[in-house]
Amino acid sequence: MGGAWLLKLGGSPYYLLAGLGCLVSAWLYLTGRPVRAMQAYLLVFLATCFWAFAEVGSDFWQLLPRVAGPAFFAVVAVIHALFVLDRGGPV
């Protein structure tokens, strides 16, 4: 909803697409498919990195706030998926 509102105000469609990608990832986690959820979130994270670089270029201090939070969640998603795979859980 927030991404749609920002798009309506003339903002980037990135926020709407990233929000939808996060919802898909959450739905996959909730339906017992943690590896697919991780893959979906990593696609969102990759898109976030491309978007951030397109917005601010290679300036580290401007990239940091755009990428640090999503990077943290990407690491958590990978660790969780590896933990599930190690225990023989569902893919």
PDB file of C-alpha atoms in Angstrom:
ATOM      1  CA  MET A   1       0.000   0.000   0.000  1.00  0.00           C
ATOM      2  CA  GLY A   2       2.826   2.391   0.846  1.00  0.00           C
ATOM      3  CA  GLY A   3       4.582   1.713  -2.465  1.00  0.00           C
ATOM      4  CA  ALA A   4       1.369   2.387  -4.398  1.00  0.00           C
ATOM      5  CA  TRP A   5       0.906   5.672  -2.524  1.00  0.00           C
ATOM      6  CA  LEU A   6       4.468   6.764  -3.306  1.00  0.00           C
ATOM      7  CA  LEU A   7       3.975   5.846  -6.966  1.00  0.00           C
ATOM      8  CA  LYS A   8       0.762   7.894  -7.044  1.00  0.00           C
ATOM      9  CA  LEU A   9       2.709  10.861  -5.673  1.00  0.00           C
ATOM     10  CA  GLY A  10       5.172  10.564  -8.554  1.00  0.00           C
ATOM     11  CA  GLY A  11       7.762   8.357  -6.917  1.00  0.00           C
ATOM     12  CA  SER A  12       9.671   5.391  -8.218  1.00  0.00           C
ATOM     13  CA  PRO A  13       7.815   2.167  -9.057  1.00  0.00           C
ATOM     14  CA  TYR A  14      10.619   0.364  -7.219  1.00  0.00           C
ATOM     15  CA  TYR A  15       8.832   0.675  -3.873  1.00  0.00           C
ATOM     16  CA  LEU A  16       5.657  -0.945  -5.175  1.00  0.00           C
ATOM     17  CA  LEU A  17       7.570  -3.786  -6.843  1.00  0.00           C
ATOM     18  CA  ALA A  18       9.829  -4.358  -3.829  1.00  0.00           C
ATOM     19  CA  GLY A  19       6.810  -4.437  -1.528  1.00  0.00           C
ATOM     20  CA  LEU A  20       5.077  -6.987  -3.731  1.00  0.00           C
ATOM     21  CA  GLY A  21       8.256  -9.078  -3.847  1.00  0.00           C
ATOM     22  CA  CYS A  22       8.493  -9.031  -0.053  1.00  0.00           C
ATOM     23  CA  LEU A  23       4.848 -10.085   0.212  1.00  0.00           C
ATOM     24  CA  VAL A  24       5.505 -13.012  -2.145  1.00  0.00           C
ATOM     25  CA  SER A  25       8.516 -14.011  -0.064  1.00  0.00           C
ATOM     26  CA  ALA A  26       6.489 -13.821   3.164  1.00  0.00           C
ATOM     27  CA  TRP A  27       3.690 -15.888   1.617  1.00  0.00           C
ATOM     28  CA  LEU A  28       6.216 -18.553   0.572  1.00  0.00           C
ATOM     29  CA  TYR A  29       7.602 -18.680   4.129  1.00  0.00           C
ATOM     30  CA  LEU A  30       4.130 -18.959   5.608  1.00  0.00           C
ATOM     31  CA  THR A  31       3.171 -21.772   3.239  1.00  0.00           C
ATOM     32  CA  GLY A  32       6.209 -23.829   4.230  1.00  0.00           C
ATOM     33  CA  ARG A  33       8.581 -23.139   1.334  1.00  0.00           C
ATOM     34  CA  PRO A  34      11.545 -21.419   2.991  1.00  0.00           C
ATOM     35  CA  VAL A  35      14.061 -22.018   0.199  1.00  0.00           C
ATOM     36  CA  ARG A  36      11.726 -20.557  -2.434  1.00  0.00           C
ATOM     37  CA  ALA A  37      11.041 -17.669  -0.060  1.00  0.00           C
ATOM     38  CA  MET A  38      14.761 -17.034   0.266  1.00  0.00           C
ATOM     39  CA  GLN A  39      15.139 -17.080  -3.515  1.00  0.00           C
ATOM     40  CA  ALA A  40      12.284 -14.618  -3.904  1.00  0.00           C
ATOM     41  CA  TYR A  41      13.765 -12.283  -1.304  1.00  0.00           C
ATOM     42  CA  LEU A  42      17.220 -12.497  -2.874  1.00  0.00           C
ATOM     43  CA  LEU A  43      15.664 -11.364  -6.162  1.00  0.00           C
ATOM     44  CA  VAL A  44      14.153  -8.399  -4.328  1.00  0.00           C
ATOM     45  CA  PHE A  45      17.549  -7.679  -2.768  1.00  0.00           C
ATOM     46  CA  LEU A  46      19.310  -7.865  -6.141  1.00  0.00           C
ATOM     47  CA  ALA A  47      16.742  -5.480  -7.617  1.00  0.00           C
ATOM     48  CA  THR A  48      17.276  -3.197  -4.610  1.00  0.00           C
ATOM     49  CA  CYS A  49      21.010  -3.110  -5.276  1.00  0.00           C
ATOM     50  CA  PHE A  50      20.466  -2.237  -8.942  1.00  0.00           C
ATOM     51  CA  TRP A  51      17.921   0.441  -8.046  1.00  0.00           C
ATOM     52  CA  ALA A  52      20.169   1.965  -5.379  1.00  0.00           C
ATOM     53  CA  PHE A  53      23.134   2.079  -7.732  1.00  0.00           C
ATOM     54  CA  ALA A  54      20.976   3.663 -10.447  1.00  0.00           C
ATOM     55  CA  GLU A  55      19.737   6.280  -7.978  1.00  0.00           C
ATOM     56  CA  VAL A  56      22.998   7.383  -6.365  1.00  0.00           C
ATOM     57  CA  GLY A  57      25.849   5.819  -8.312  1.00  0.00           C
ATOM     58  CA  SER A  58      28.819   4.379  -6.471  1.00  0.00           C
ATOM     59  CA  ASP A  59      28.789   6.789  -3.520  1.00  0.00           C
ATOM     60  CA  PHE A  60      29.171   4.423  -0.548  1.00  0.00           C
ATOM     61  CA  TRP A  61      27.541   6.732   2.006  1.00  0.00           C
ATOM     62  CA  GLN A  62      24.450   7.186  -0.143  1.00  0.00           C
ATOM     63  CA  LEU A  63      24.257   3.481  -1.006  1.00  0.00           C
ATOM     64  CA  LEU A  64      24.569   2.375   2.616  1.00  0.00           C
ATOM     65  CA  PRO A  65      21.110   3.428   3.877  1.00  0.00           C
ATOM     66  CA  ARG A  66      19.453   2.040   0.741  1.00  0.00           C
ATOM     67  CA  VAL A  67      21.142  -1.368   0.900  1.00  0.00           C
ATOM     68  CA  ALA A  68      22.128  -2.097   4.534  1.00  0.00           C
ATOM     69  CA  GLY A  69      18.665  -3.015   5.847  1.00  0.00           C
ATOM     70  CA  PRO A  70      17.745  -5.261   2.916  1.00  0.00           C
ATOM     71  CA  ALA A  71      21.223  -6.849   3.099  1.00  0.00           C
ATOM     72  CA  PHE A  72      20.639  -7.749   6.746  1.00  0.00           C
ATOM     73  CA  PHE A  73      17.365  -9.476   5.882  1.00  0.00           C
ATOM     74  CA  ALA A  74      19.008 -11.248   2.929  1.00  0.00           C
ATOM     75  CA  VAL A  75      21.617 -12.706   5.292  1.00  0.00           C
ATOM     76  CA  VAL A  76      18.888 -13.799   7.724  1.00  0.00           C
ATOM     77  CA  ALA A  77      16.924 -15.424   4.879  1.00  0.00           C
ATOM     78  CA  VAL A  78      19.985 -17.347   3.652  1.00  0.00           C
ATOM     79  CA  ILE A  79      20.925 -18.527   7.141  1.00  0.00           C
ATOM     80  CA  HIS A  80      17.361 -19.652   7.817  1.00  0.00           C
ATOM     81  CA  ALA A  81      17.144 -21.533   4.511  1.00  0.00           C
ATOM     82  CA  LEU A  82      20.475 -23.248   5.166  1.00  0.00           C
ATOM     83  CA  PHE A  83      19.291 -24.225   8.640  1.00  0.00           C
ATOM     84  CA  VAL A  84      16.083 -25.704   7.218  1.00  0.00           C
ATOM     85  CA  LEU A  85      17.978 -27.605   4.511  1.00  0.00           C
ATOM     86  CA  ASP A  86      20.463 -28.932   7.064  1.00  0.00           C
ATOM     87  CA  ARG A  87      17.614 -30.327   9.167  1.00  0.00           C
ATOM     88  CA  GLY A  88      16.017 -31.969   6.130  1.00  0.00           C
ATOM     89  CA  GLY A  89      13.056 -29.614   6.081  1.00  0.00           C
ATOM     90  CA  PRO A  90      10.825 -28.729   3.136  1.00  0.00           C
ATOM     91  CA  VAL A  91      12.273 -26.931   0.167  1.00  0.00           C
TER      92      VAL A  91
END
